Amino acid sequence: AQKVTQAQTEISVVEKEDVTLDCVYETRDTTYYLFWYKQPPSGELVFLIRRNSFDEQNEISGRYSWNFQKSTSSFNFTITASQVVDSAVYFCALIRPAGGFKTIFGAGTRLFVKA
Amino acid sequence: DAMVIQNPRYQVTQFGKPVTLSCSQTLNHNVMYWYQQKSSQAPKLLFHYYDKDFNNEADTPDNFQSRRPNTSFCFLDIRSPGLGDAAMYLCATSRVSSAPDTQYFGPGTRLTVL
């Protein structure tokens, strides 16, 4: 079965704190793609990162960083020095080419960053 | 520069009155998707078009239909909206060749059913 689990429903932090959003996925495929999307209150899903299953290199983009570990089937997302504008719902997602490119979304983690 | 445009942003309809939501894209992507997202839930795929090929999800109600007259436009028709169809409807596009590419989402249309 294919599944994406975001165990944290809501996280609340104070501005400038670091926060990590967890994502655990399940698939038996060897080829798959993982994504993170941000959904601010305006509603639009904003693409953050795409990672394929053969590339375990971690990535840093400004205050954002991602830790991909196939051994634990996790693709965690860390925001360093959080800001109020980071408040949003964050979705982790999985696409399997064998599944017709259908996106499997996690339930999302709502992040509140307080000033 | 908007790449995936959805109109209207907010739509109010009456119970049972047909409604059409529209999506257009300037990316020339070959795949277009329609998702339904209810409050505090993940987006749920209704169907997608791979070029002109329509792919319906098994659990999408017959009440939901779609049309894609050309590469740029895709429509979602709800034939007889019920109260349970009130949701945000998201359109997305992607370029699919040998590997799935990123899906780009529009801003969504929030549908209210009275």
Short mmCIF file of C-alpha atoms in Angstrom, two decimals:
data_model
loop_
_atom_site.label_atom_id
_atom_site.label_comp_id
_atom_site.label_asym_id
_atom_site.label_seq_id
_atom_site.Cartn_x
_atom_site.Cartn_y
_atom_site.Cartn_z
CA ALA A 1 0.00 0.00 0.00
CA GLN A 2 1.08 3.53 -0.68
CA LYS A 3 0.70 6.03 2.11
CA VAL A 4 2.07 9.31 3.43
CA THR A 5 1.85 10.02 7.14
CA GLN A 6 2.24 13.43 8.70
CA ALA A 7 1.75 12.64 12.35
CA GLN A 8 1.83 16.25 13.52
CA THR A 9 -1.59 17.78 12.98
CA GLU A 10 -0.69 21.21 14.34
CA ILE A 11 2.51 22.81 15.55
CA SER A 12 2.77 26.15 17.26
CA VAL A 13 6.10 27.96 17.65
CA VAL A 14 7.30 31.42 18.50
CA GLU A 15 9.01 33.45 15.83
CA LYS A 16 12.72 32.66 15.35
CA GLU A 17 12.36 29.13 16.66
CA ASP A 18 13.40 26.24 14.46
CA VAL A 19 10.71 23.72 13.60
CA THR A 20 10.76 20.33 11.92
CA LEU A 21 7.77 18.87 10.11
CA ASP A 22 7.80 15.10 9.89
CA CYS A 23 6.84 13.00 6.89
CA VAL A 24 6.92 9.22 6.70
CA TYR A 25 5.97 7.41 3.53
CA GLU A 26 5.20 3.85 2.51
CA THR A 27 5.76 2.35 -0.90
CA ARG A 28 7.24 -0.83 -2.30
CA ASP A 29 8.32 0.88 -5.48
CA THR A 30 11.99 1.57 -6.04
CA THR A 31 11.25 4.64 -8.14
CA TYR A 32 9.16 7.35 -6.59
CA TYR A 33 9.11 11.08 -6.04
CA LEU A 34 8.53 13.07 -2.88
CA PHE A 35 7.26 16.61 -2.65
CA TRP A 36 6.55 19.28 -0.09
CA TYR A 37 3.88 21.91 -0.72
CA LYS A 38 2.92 24.95 1.35
CA GLN A 39 -0.69 26.10 1.53
CA PRO A 40 -1.01 29.58 3.05
CA PRO A 41 -4.40 30.95 4.15
CA SER A 42 -5.00 32.23 0.61
CA GLY A 43 -5.45 28.60 -0.44
CA GLU A 44 -2.97 28.12 -3.25
CA LEU A 45 -0.66 25.14 -2.96
CA VAL A 46 2.91 26.34 -3.45
CA PHE A 47 5.59 23.91 -4.55
CA LEU A 48 8.62 23.79 -2.25
CA ILE A 49 10.73 20.81 -3.25
CA ARG A 50 10.81 17.64 -5.35
CA ARG A 51 13.12 14.74 -4.59
CA ASN A 52 13.43 11.41 -6.43
CA SER A 53 14.08 8.13 -4.69
CA PHE A 54 17.62 7.82 -6.03
CA ASP A 55 18.78 11.11 -4.62
CA GLU A 56 19.22 11.03 -0.87
CA GLN A 57 21.25 14.20 -0.77
CA ASN A 58 19.85 16.65 1.71
CA GLU A 59 18.97 20.08 0.45
CA ILE A 60 19.03 23.56 1.90
CA SER A 61 17.25 26.54 0.44
CA GLY A 62 17.54 29.63 2.54
CA ARG A 63 15.80 28.93 5.84
CA TYR A 64 14.36 25.67 4.52
CA SER A 65 16.10 22.32 4.62
CA TRP A 66 15.03 18.78 3.86
CA ASN A 67 16.34 15.51 5.24
CA PHE A 68 15.59 12.47 3.09
CA GLN A 69 16.38 9.09 4.65
CA LYS A 70 15.34 6.00 2.74
CA SER A 71 16.37 3.75 5.63
CA THR A 72 13.55 5.20 7.73
CA SER A 73 11.27 6.19 4.81
CA SER A 74 11.25 9.74 6.01
CA PHE A 75 11.42 13.09 4.27
CA ASN A 76 11.45 15.70 7.00
CA PHE A 77 11.30 19.45 6.50
CA THR A 78 12.97 21.97 8.79
CA ILE A 79 12.37 25.70 8.92
CA THR A 80 15.15 27.59 10.63
CA ALA A 81 14.41 30.86 12.40
CA SER A 82 10.70 30.67 11.65
CA GLN A 83 8.76 33.77 10.69
CA VAL A 84 5.10 34.67 10.92
CA VAL A 85 4.84 34.35 7.13
CA ASP A 86 5.70 30.68 7.48
CA SER A 87 2.29 30.09 9.05
CA ALA A 88 0.50 27.72 6.69
CA VAL A 89 -0.48 24.12 6.16
CA TYR A 90 2.36 22.01 4.81
CA PHE A 91 1.70 18.89 2.78
CA CYS A 92 4.10 16.08 2.06
CA ALA A 93 3.26 14.06 -1.04
CA LEU A 94 4.35 10.95 -2.93
CA ILE A 95 4.10 10.14 -6.62
CA ARG A 96 4.74 6.70 -8.01
CA PRO A 97 5.18 6.34 -11.76
CA ALA A 98 3.75 2.84 -11.39
CA GLY A 99 0.62 4.44 -9.94
CA GLY A 100 -0.10 6.54 -12.99
CA PHE A 101 1.49 9.61 -11.51
CA LYS A 102 -1.29 10.00 -8.99
CA THR A 103 -0.25 12.19 -6.08
CA ILE A 104 -0.71 10.73 -2.62
CA PHE A 105 -0.91 13.53 -0.09
CA GLY A 106 -0.35 13.36 3.62
CA ALA A 107 -2.99 14.88 5.86
CA GLY A 108 -0.97 18.06 6.28
CA THR A 109 0.60 19.83 9.24
CA ARG A 110 -0.75 23.22 10.24
CA LEU A 111 2.07 25.47 11.44
CA PHE A 112 1.35 28.52 13.57
CA VAL A 113 4.21 30.95 14.03
CA LYS A 114 3.48 33.54 16.68
CA ALA A 115 5.20 36.91 16.81
CA ASP B 1 2.62 36.23 -13.84
CA ALA B 2 -0.17 33.79 -13.16
CA MET B 3 0.48 30.39 -14.68
CA VAL B 4 -2.61 28.49 -13.54
CA ILE B 5 -5.71 30.64 -13.39
CA GLN B 6 -8.99 29.65 -11.85
CA ASN B 7 -12.26 31.49 -12.23
CA PRO B 8 -14.16 32.45 -10.30
CA ARG B 9 -12.26 32.53 -7.00
CA TYR B 10 -15.51 32.29 -5.09
CA GLN B 11 -18.69 30.68 -6.36
CA VAL B 12 -22.04 30.51 -4.63
CA THR B 13 -24.70 28.23 -6.00
CA GLN B 14 -27.98 26.80 -4.88
CA PHE B 15 -28.64 23.22 -4.00
CA GLY B 16 -29.17 21.31 -7.24
CA LYS B 17 -28.25 24.18 -9.57
CA PRO B 18 -25.51 23.21 -12.04
CA VAL B 19 -22.24 25.07 -11.76
CA THR B 20 -19.09 25.21 -13.87
CA LEU B 21 -15.63 26.07 -12.62
CA SER B 22 -12.90 26.96 -15.05
CA CYS B 23 -9.15 26.57 -15.15
CA SER B 24 -6.66 27.85 -17.67
CA GLN B 25 -2.90 27.53 -17.90
CA THR B 26 -0.09 29.28 -19.70
CA LEU B 27 2.46 26.54 -19.10
CA ASN B 28 1.50 24.32 -22.05
CA HIS B 29 1.48 21.34 -19.73
CA ASN B 30 -0.02 18.13 -21.04
CA VAL B 31 -1.71 17.05 -17.81
CA MET B 32 -4.43 18.92 -15.95
CA TYR B 33 -5.93 17.81 -12.66
CA TRP B 34 -8.97 18.69 -10.58
CA TYR B 35 -8.86 18.25 -6.83
CA GLN B 36 -11.49 18.72 -4.16
CA GLN B 37 -10.28 19.95 -0.80
CA LYS B 38 -12.57 20.13 2.19
CA SER B 39 -11.73 22.01 5.34
CA SER B 40 -8.67 20.71 7.20
CA GLN B 41 -8.20 17.86 4.74
CA ALA B 42 -5.70 17.01 2.06
CA PRO B 43 -6.63 17.59 -1.57
CA LYS B 44 -8.51 14.68 -3.09
CA LEU B 45 -8.02 13.94 -6.77
CA LEU B 46 -11.28 13.86 -8.74
CA PHE B 47 -9.88 13.26 -12.22
CA HIS B 48 -7.17 14.27 -14.61
CA TYR B 49 -6.58 14.70 -18.30
CA TYR B 50 -3.44 13.32 -19.89
CA ASP B 51 -3.60 15.31 -23.13
CA LYS B 52 -7.13 14.49 -24.29
CA ASP B 53 -7.40 11.26 -22.34
CA PHE B 54 -9.77 11.55 -19.42
CA ASN B 55 -8.93 9.60 -16.27
CA ASN B 56 -11.61 9.40 -13.62
CA GLU B 57 -10.85 8.34 -10.06
CA ALA B 58 -12.89 5.32 -9.01
CA ASP B 59 -14.57 7.12 -6.12
CA THR B 60 -15.44 10.35 -7.92
CA PRO B 61 -19.24 10.76 -7.94
CA ASP B 62 -21.03 10.84 -11.29
CA ASN B 63 -22.23 14.30 -10.34
CA PHE B 64 -18.78 15.59 -11.27
CA GLN B 65 -17.83 15.90 -14.92
CA SER B 66 -14.98 17.55 -16.76
CA ARG B 67 -14.17 18.93 -20.17
CA ARG B 68 -10.90 19.87 -21.76
CA PRO B 69 -11.58 21.60 -25.08
CA ASN B 70 -7.91 22.40 -25.68
CA THR B 71 -4.50 22.28 -23.99
CA SER B 72 -5.02 25.50 -22.09
CA PHE B 73 -8.47 25.09 -20.63
CA CYS B 74 -10.20 22.61 -18.39
CA PHE B 75 -13.65 22.82 -16.84
CA LEU B 76 -15.25 21.15 -13.85
CA ASP B 77 -19.01 20.71 -14.09
CA ILE B 78 -21.04 19.84 -11.03
CA ARG B 79 -24.40 18.78 -12.36
CA SER B 80 -26.46 18.89 -9.18
CA PRO B 81 -24.47 20.31 -6.29
CA GLY B 82 -25.31 19.07 -2.85
CA LEU B 83 -24.40 20.58 0.49
CA GLY B 84 -21.58 18.06 0.75
CA ASP B 85 -19.96 19.44 -2.39
CA ALA B 86 -19.10 22.71 -0.70
CA ALA B 87 -15.30 22.78 -0.79
CA MET B 88 -12.25 24.37 -2.34
CA TYR B 89 -11.65 23.10 -5.87
CA LEU B 90 -8.06 23.15 -7.01
CA CYS B 91 -6.81 22.87 -10.54
CA ALA B 92 -3.24 21.76 -11.20
CA THR B 93 -1.06 21.12 -14.20
CA SER B 94 2.10 19.19 -14.84
CA ARG B 95 4.34 18.14 -17.66
CA VAL B 96 4.56 14.39 -17.67
CA SER B 97 6.98 12.57 -19.89
CA SER B 98 9.22 9.83 -18.58
CA ALA B 99 8.96 11.05 -15.01
CA PRO B 100 6.36 12.96 -13.08
CA ASP B 101 7.08 16.62 -12.91
CA THR B 102 5.98 19.11 -10.32
CA GLN B 103 2.30 19.95 -10.19
CA TYR B 104 1.55 23.64 -10.32
CA PHE B 105 -1.64 24.64 -8.59
CA GLY B 106 -4.04 27.44 -9.21
CA PRO B 107 -5.43 29.60 -6.40
CA GLY B 108 -8.58 27.53 -6.16
CA THR B 109 -12.30 28.21 -6.36
CA ARG B 110 -14.18 28.12 -3.09
CA LEU B 111 -17.66 26.75 -3.72
CA THR B 112 -20.53 27.47 -1.37
CA VAL B 113 -23.80 25.59 -1.76
CA LEU B 114 -26.88 27.19 -0.23
#
